C-alpha cells in the first residue's frame, strides 16, 4: 500500500502518516541463533523507529508495549495508518481495539506479499548487519540494551543519502521546523 505524505497539517510527530510494524526473530544470543522477537514501529516519512520492544516470543503484552510507546508520541486529532503483516497479533481484537481507541487506521499486507515488508525488512537488515553479526550477548537484557542503543543511533546519528546526509530525526526537524 502506498500513501503519499501531504505535509504536516497539524499531524504531530508521525509525519509519514503511514507507519510500519513488523516482527522478526533470529538475533544472536549466547553465540547461537535463538529465536528472539523484536517489534518496531517505523515512520515511513523519515524511516525513524518510533517504538520498539523485544522479548523471548511474541506476546500481547509486548505488542501492547510498542503500541503504548508509539501512542505516547502521537498528537491528539491525528489519524495515521498503521500497516502491518497479518500476524496473529495484528488480527487480535485487543490490538484492533487499541488502534481504534487512538484513531489509528489499520492496514494489513496481502497474505504472502513480502514486498509489503520492504521498509521493515530493510531496517532489520541494517540493524543486524551493523550491530548484531559481530556481537554476542550473554542474556536478553544485554540484547535489549544493544537494540535500544542502536535505535537511538539509527534515529539521531546514522545518516541517509536518501535524506541528503541527514539522520531520520534531523530530516524530520528540517522538513517541518518547529515540530518535535
XYZ file of C-alpha atoms in Angstrom:
180
model
C 0.000 0.000 0.000
C 1.447 3.371 -0.985
C 0.165 6.566 0.568
C 1.624 9.954 -0.302
C 2.662 12.285 2.510
C 0.983 15.652 2.131
C 2.776 17.626 4.849
C 2.129 18.305 8.497
C -1.318 19.965 8.623
C -1.418 19.516 12.403
C -0.253 15.942 12.307
C 2.190 15.606 15.183
C 5.447 13.693 15.224
C 4.497 10.837 12.878
C 4.808 12.867 9.721
C 4.665 9.987 7.273
C 1.118 9.094 8.236
C 1.884 5.542 7.208
C 3.807 3.632 9.800
C 5.059 0.098 9.541
C 5.045 -2.597 12.163
C 6.854 -5.877 11.689
C 8.177 -8.762 13.753
C 11.459 -10.640 13.426
C 13.488 -13.296 15.130
C 16.968 -14.793 14.898
C 19.114 -12.327 16.816
C 22.452 -13.699 18.041
C 22.307 -14.557 21.729
C 24.983 -16.523 23.651
C 26.765 -17.064 20.347
C 23.896 -19.131 18.976
C 20.967 -18.147 16.856
C 17.983 -18.252 19.187
C 14.512 -17.014 18.457
C 14.042 -13.514 19.824
C 11.227 -11.334 18.669
C 11.569 -7.620 18.158
C 8.705 -5.453 17.020
C 9.381 -1.875 15.939
C 7.037 0.727 14.557
C 8.710 2.693 11.760
C 7.563 6.052 10.403
C 7.679 5.866 6.607
C 8.155 9.631 6.247
C 11.693 9.554 7.618
C 12.302 5.858 8.458
C 12.517 6.675 12.165
C 11.961 3.750 14.526
C 9.417 5.411 16.809
C 8.774 2.457 19.094
C 10.329 -0.948 19.685
C 10.079 -3.886 22.048
C 11.962 -7.171 22.292
C 11.059 -10.402 24.054
C 11.640 -14.149 24.084
C 8.498 -14.665 21.990
C 5.713 -12.509 20.559
C 3.094 -11.838 23.232
C 0.229 -9.389 23.541
C 1.957 -7.530 26.433
C 4.952 -6.998 24.125
C 2.718 -5.698 21.336
C 0.790 -3.538 23.803
C 4.126 -2.093 24.990
C 5.143 -0.932 21.500
C 1.692 0.492 20.834
C 1.656 2.467 24.112
C 5.159 3.844 23.424
C 4.032 4.928 19.955
C 0.694 6.347 21.134
C 2.548 8.488 23.696
C 4.207 10.307 20.775
C 1.003 10.888 18.830
C -0.650 14.302 18.981
C -4.391 14.442 19.612
C -6.507 14.558 16.492
C -4.034 12.738 14.253
C -5.104 9.621 12.374
C -2.100 7.788 10.920
C -2.296 4.479 9.083
C -0.535 1.557 10.765
C 0.452 -1.006 8.151
C 1.469 -4.480 9.302
C 1.661 -8.088 8.263
C -1.190 -10.500 9.011
C 0.369 -11.953 12.156
C -1.943 -13.185 14.887
C -1.107 -10.117 16.977
C -2.360 -7.742 14.292
C -5.610 -9.674 13.948
C -6.170 -9.855 17.710
C -9.264 -7.999 18.975
C -7.292 -6.140 21.668
C -4.796 -4.832 19.092
C -7.578 -3.676 16.786
C -9.442 -2.108 19.719
C -6.326 -0.169 20.785
C -5.835 1.183 17.264
C -9.463 2.315 17.063
C -9.259 3.958 20.514
C -6.347 6.118 19.368
C -7.842 6.888 15.944
C -5.284 4.860 14.017
C -6.355 3.312 10.734
C -5.285 -0.316 10.408
C -3.876 -1.689 7.169
C -2.528 -5.200 6.612
C -0.496 -6.624 3.774
C -1.875 -9.279 1.488
C -1.080 -12.823 2.503
C 2.335 -13.882 1.232
C 3.272 -10.433 -0.111
C 6.876 -9.968 1.003
C 7.176 -6.693 -0.934
C 4.870 -5.019 1.584
C 7.585 -5.673 4.164
C 10.390 -3.883 2.316
C 10.824 -0.934 4.704
C 10.758 -3.041 7.880
C 12.967 -5.741 6.355
C 15.476 -3.081 5.285
C 15.536 -1.724 8.844
C 16.084 -5.235 10.231
C 18.825 -5.979 7.717
C 20.602 -2.770 8.698
C 20.149 -3.499 12.404
C 21.574 -7.000 12.034
C 24.491 -6.116 9.757
C 25.596 -3.026 11.684
C 25.067 -4.255 15.205
C 24.489 -7.977 15.630
C 26.518 -10.106 13.253
C 29.718 -9.196 15.096
C 28.278 -9.214 18.623
C 27.444 -11.828 21.213
C 25.075 -11.136 24.068
C 25.115 -13.037 27.353
C 21.418 -12.542 28.095
C 18.274 -10.918 26.761
C 18.791 -7.818 28.928
C 22.120 -7.152 27.217
C 20.419 -7.698 23.859
C 17.652 -5.220 24.772
C 20.219 -2.574 25.711
C 22.041 -3.123 22.407
C 18.785 -2.758 20.433
C 17.848 0.435 22.318
C 21.338 1.887 21.777
C 21.269 1.021 18.085
C 17.816 2.559 17.579
C 18.957 5.751 19.324
C 21.995 5.836 16.993
C 19.896 4.955 13.915
C 17.351 7.703 14.614
C 19.700 10.513 15.629
C 23.168 9.946 14.152
C 23.080 7.458 11.252
C 22.926 9.481 8.047
C 20.981 8.512 4.957
C 21.745 9.534 1.385
C 18.002 9.442 0.743
C 17.660 12.304 3.237
C 20.606 14.349 1.890
C 23.044 13.136 4.536
C 20.704 13.711 7.479
C 19.593 11.290 10.175
C 15.855 10.461 10.361
C 15.317 12.903 13.246
C 17.326 15.676 11.538
C 15.337 15.155 8.327
C 12.076 15.403 10.257
C 13.180 18.611 12.006
C 14.398 20.296 8.806
C 11.295 19.259 6.865
C 8.925 20.691 9.455
C 10.685 23.344 11.584
C 9.084 23.926 14.956
C 7.896 20.326 15.258
C 9.302 17.937 17.880
